[in-house]
mmCIF file of C-alpha atoms in Angstrom:
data_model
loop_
_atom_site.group_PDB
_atom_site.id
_atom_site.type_symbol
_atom_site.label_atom_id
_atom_site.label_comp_id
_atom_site.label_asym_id
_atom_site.label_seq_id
_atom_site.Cartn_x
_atom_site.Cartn_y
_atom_site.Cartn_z
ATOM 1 C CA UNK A 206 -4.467 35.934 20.933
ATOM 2 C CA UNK A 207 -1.411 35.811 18.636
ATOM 3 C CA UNK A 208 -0.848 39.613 17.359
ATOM 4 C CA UNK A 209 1.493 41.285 15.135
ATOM 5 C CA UNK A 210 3.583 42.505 18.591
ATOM 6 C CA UNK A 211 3.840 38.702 18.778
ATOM 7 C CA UNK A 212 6.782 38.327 15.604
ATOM 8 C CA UNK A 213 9.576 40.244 14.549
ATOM 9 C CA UNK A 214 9.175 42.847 11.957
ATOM 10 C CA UNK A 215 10.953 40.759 9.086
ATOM 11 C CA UNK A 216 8.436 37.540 10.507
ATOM 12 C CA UNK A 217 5.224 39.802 10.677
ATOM 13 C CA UNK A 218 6.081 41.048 6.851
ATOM 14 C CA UNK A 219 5.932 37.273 5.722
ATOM 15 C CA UNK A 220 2.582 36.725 7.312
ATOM 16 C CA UNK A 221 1.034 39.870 5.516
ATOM 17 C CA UNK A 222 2.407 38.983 1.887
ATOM 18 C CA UNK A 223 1.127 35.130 2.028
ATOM 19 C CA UNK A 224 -2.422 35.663 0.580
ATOM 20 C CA UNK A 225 -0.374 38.281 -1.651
ATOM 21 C CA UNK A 226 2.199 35.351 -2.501
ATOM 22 C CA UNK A 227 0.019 32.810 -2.877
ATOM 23 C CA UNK A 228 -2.126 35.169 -5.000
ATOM 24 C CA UNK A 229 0.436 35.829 -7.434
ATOM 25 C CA UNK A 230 1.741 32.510 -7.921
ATOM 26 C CA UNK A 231 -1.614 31.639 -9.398
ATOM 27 C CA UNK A 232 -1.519 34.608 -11.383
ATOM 28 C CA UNK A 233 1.944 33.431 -12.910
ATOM 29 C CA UNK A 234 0.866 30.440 -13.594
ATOM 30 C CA UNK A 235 -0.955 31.223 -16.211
ATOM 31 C CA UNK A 236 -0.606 35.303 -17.409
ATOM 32 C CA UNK A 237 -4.076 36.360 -18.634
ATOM 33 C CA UNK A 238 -3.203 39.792 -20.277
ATOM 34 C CA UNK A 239 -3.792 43.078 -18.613
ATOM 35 C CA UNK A 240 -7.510 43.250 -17.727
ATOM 36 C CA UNK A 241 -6.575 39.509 -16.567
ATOM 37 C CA UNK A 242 -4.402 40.448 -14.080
ATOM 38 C CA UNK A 243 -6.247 43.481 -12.623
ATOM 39 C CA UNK A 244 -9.024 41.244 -12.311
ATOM 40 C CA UNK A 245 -6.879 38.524 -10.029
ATOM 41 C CA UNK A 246 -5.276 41.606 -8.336
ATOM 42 C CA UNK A 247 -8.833 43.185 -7.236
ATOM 43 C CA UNK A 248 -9.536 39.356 -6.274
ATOM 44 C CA UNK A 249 -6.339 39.500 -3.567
ATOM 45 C CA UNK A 250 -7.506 42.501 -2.126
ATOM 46 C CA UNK A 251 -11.333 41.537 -2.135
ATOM 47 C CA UNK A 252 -9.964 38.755 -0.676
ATOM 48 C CA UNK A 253 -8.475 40.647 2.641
ATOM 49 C CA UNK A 254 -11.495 43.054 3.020
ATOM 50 C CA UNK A 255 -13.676 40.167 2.837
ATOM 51 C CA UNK A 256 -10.988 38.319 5.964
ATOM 52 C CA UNK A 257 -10.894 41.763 7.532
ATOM 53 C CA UNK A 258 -15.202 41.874 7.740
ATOM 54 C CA UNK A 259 -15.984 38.385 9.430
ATOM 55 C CA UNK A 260 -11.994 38.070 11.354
ATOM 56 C CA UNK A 261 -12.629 38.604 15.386
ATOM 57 C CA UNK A 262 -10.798 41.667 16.402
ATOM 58 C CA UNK A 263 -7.682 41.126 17.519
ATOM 59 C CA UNK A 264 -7.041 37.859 15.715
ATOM 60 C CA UNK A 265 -4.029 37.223 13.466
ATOM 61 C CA UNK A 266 -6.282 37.957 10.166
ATOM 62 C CA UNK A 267 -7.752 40.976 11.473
ATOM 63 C CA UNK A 268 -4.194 42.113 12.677
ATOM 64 C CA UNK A 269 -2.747 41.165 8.879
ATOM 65 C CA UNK A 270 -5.613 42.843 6.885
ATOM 66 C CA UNK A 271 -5.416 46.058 9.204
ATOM 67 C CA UNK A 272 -1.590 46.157 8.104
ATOM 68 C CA UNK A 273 -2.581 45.519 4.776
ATOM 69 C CA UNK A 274 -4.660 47.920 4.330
ATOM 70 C CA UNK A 275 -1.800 50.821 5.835
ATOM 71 C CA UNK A 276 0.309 52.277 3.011
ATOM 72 C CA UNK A 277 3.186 51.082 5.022
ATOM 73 C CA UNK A 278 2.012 47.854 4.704
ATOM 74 C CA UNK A 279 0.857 47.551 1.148
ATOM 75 C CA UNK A 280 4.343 48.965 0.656
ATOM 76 C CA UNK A 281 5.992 45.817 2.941
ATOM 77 C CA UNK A 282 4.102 43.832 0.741
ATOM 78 C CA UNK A 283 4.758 44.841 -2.413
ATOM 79 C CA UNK A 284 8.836 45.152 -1.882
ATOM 80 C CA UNK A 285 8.448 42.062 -0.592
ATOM 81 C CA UNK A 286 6.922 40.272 -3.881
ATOM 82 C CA UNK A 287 9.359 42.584 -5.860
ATOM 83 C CA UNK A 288 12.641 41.429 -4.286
ATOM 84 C CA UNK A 289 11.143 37.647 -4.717
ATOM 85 C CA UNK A 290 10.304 37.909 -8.212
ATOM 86 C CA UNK A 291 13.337 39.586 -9.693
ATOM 87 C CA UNK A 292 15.613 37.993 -11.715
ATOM 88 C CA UNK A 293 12.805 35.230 -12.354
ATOM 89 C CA UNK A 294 10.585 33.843 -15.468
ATOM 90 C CA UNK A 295 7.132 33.770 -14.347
ATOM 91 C CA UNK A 296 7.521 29.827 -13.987
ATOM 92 C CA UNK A 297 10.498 30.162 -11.686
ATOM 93 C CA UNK A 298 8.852 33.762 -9.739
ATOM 94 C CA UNK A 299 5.987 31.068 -8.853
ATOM 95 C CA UNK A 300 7.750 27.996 -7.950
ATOM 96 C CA UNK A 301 9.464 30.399 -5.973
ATOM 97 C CA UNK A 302 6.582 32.107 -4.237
ATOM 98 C CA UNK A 303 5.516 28.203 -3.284
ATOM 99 C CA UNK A 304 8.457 27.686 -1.451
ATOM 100 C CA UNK A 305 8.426 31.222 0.570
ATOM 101 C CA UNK A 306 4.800 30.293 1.085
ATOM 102 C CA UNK A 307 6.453 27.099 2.736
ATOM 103 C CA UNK A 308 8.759 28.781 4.606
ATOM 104 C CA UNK A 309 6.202 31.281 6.208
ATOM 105 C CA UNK A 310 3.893 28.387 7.251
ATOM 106 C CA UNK A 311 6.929 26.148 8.585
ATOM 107 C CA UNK A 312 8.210 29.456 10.978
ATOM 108 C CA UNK A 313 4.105 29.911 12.065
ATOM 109 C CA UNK A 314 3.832 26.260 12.859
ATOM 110 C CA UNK A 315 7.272 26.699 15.234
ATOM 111 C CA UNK A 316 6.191 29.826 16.432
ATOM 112 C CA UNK A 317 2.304 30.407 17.104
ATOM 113 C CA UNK A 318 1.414 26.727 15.325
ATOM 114 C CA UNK A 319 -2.712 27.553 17.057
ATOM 115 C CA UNK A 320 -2.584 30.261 14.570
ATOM 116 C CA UNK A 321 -0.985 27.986 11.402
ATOM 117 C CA UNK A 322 -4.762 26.674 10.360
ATOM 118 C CA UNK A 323 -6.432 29.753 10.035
ATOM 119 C CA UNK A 324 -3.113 31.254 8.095
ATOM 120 C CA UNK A 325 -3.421 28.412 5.657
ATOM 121 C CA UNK A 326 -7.202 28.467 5.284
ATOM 122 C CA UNK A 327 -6.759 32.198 4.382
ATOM 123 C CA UNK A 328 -4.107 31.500 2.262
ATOM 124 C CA UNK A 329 -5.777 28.892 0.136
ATOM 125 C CA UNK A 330 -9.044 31.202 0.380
ATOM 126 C CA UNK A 331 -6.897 33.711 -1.828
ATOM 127 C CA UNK A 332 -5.496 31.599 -3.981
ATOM 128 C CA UNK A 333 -8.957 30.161 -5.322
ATOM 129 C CA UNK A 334 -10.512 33.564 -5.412
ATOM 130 C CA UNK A 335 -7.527 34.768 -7.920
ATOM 131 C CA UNK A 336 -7.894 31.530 -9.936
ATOM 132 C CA UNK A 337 -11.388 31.606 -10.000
ATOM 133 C CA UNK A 338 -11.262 36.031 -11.034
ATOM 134 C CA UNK A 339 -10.525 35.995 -14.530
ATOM 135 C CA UNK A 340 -11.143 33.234 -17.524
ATOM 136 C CA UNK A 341 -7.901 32.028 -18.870
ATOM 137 C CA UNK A 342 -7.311 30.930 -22.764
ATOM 138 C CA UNK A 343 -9.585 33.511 -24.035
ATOM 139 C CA UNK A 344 -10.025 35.124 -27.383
ATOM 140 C CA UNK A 345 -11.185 39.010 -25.854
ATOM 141 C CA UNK A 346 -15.071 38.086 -24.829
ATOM 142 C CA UNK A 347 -15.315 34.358 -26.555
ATOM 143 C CA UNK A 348 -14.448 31.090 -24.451
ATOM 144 C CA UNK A 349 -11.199 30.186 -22.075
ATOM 145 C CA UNK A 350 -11.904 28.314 -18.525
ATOM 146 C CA UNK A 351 -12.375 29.926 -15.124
ATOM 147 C CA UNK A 352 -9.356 28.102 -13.940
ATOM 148 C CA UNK A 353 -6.621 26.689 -16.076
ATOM 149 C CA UNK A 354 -4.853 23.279 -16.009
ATOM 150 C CA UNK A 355 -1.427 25.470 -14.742
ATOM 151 C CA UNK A 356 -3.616 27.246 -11.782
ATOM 152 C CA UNK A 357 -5.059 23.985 -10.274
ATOM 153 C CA UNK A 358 -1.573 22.546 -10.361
ATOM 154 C CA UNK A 359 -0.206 26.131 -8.224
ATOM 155 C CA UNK A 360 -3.381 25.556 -6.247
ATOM 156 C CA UNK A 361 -2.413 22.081 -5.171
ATOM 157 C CA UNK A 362 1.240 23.084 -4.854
ATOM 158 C CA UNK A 363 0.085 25.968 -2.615
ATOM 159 C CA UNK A 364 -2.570 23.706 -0.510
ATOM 160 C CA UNK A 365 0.976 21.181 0.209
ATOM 161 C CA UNK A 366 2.957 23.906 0.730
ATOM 162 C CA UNK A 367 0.560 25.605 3.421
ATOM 163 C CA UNK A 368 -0.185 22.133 4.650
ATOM 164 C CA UNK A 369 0.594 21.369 8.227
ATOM 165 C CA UNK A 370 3.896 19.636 8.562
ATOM 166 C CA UNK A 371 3.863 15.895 8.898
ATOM 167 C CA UNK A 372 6.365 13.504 11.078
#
């Protein structure tokens, strides 16, 4: 099995923050306010707990949710999103988190590409659950969709980006 002794330290960060990535790309896709964005933030973390339960031991998700769920690697994960997001508007911090989402998936295909599926699944998995968290358009308690025109378009951006690559 493919562990976290299998990457470097800068390689291993990447895999942790993908759900995280991929979870606030959808989130900046369409802000939904405060109570919005708490609820899409419980959502990522559900969504690693959830991995964590039902992941074999030793596997790559089991290895990524255990360093999640460290301070030191909530920490990795967060400085991580921070230094990828500054500087940006939300459109560009997203369009952005796509393309390190790309990245991460293209070095796991080179490196440990049995592993790349499961990754992606997990990945996408995260995504939906933050789209799906919190109603978007709302008036406070009246209306909005669970998942906006914006999110499906990050979600299909995200499913190409985590895609295995073709050619």
């Amino acid at each position: 099995m493919t562990t976290k002794d299998s990457f470097s330290d800068e390689e291993w960060d990447r895999i942790v923050r993908a759900p995280f990535v991929a979870g606030f790309a959808v989130t900046a896709a369409d802000p939904g306010g405060l109570i919005g964005a708490v609820q899409e933030s419980s959502a990522m973390v559900k969504s690693v707990r959830d991995a964590q339960a039902s992941a074999p031991e030793g596997s790559l998700i089991d290895d990524l949710a255990a360093t999640f769920m460290s301070a030191e690697g909530r920490e990795a994960a967060r400085s991580g999103l921070k230094a990828l997001i500054k500087g940006r508007t939300p459109t560009e911090a997203g369009t952005a988190a796509v393309a390190e989402l790309h990245a991460t998936m293209t070095m796991l295909h080179t490196k440990a590409p049995e592993h790349a599926a499961v990754l992606a699944q997990f990945v996408r998995d995260t995504a939906q659950n933050v789209a799906n968290a919190a109603s978007e358009n709302t008036f406070p308690g009246f209306g909005g969709e669970k998942v906006s025109d914006a999110e499906r378009k990050t979600l299909a951006d995200i499913d190409a980006a985590v895609a295995a690559p073709t050619g």
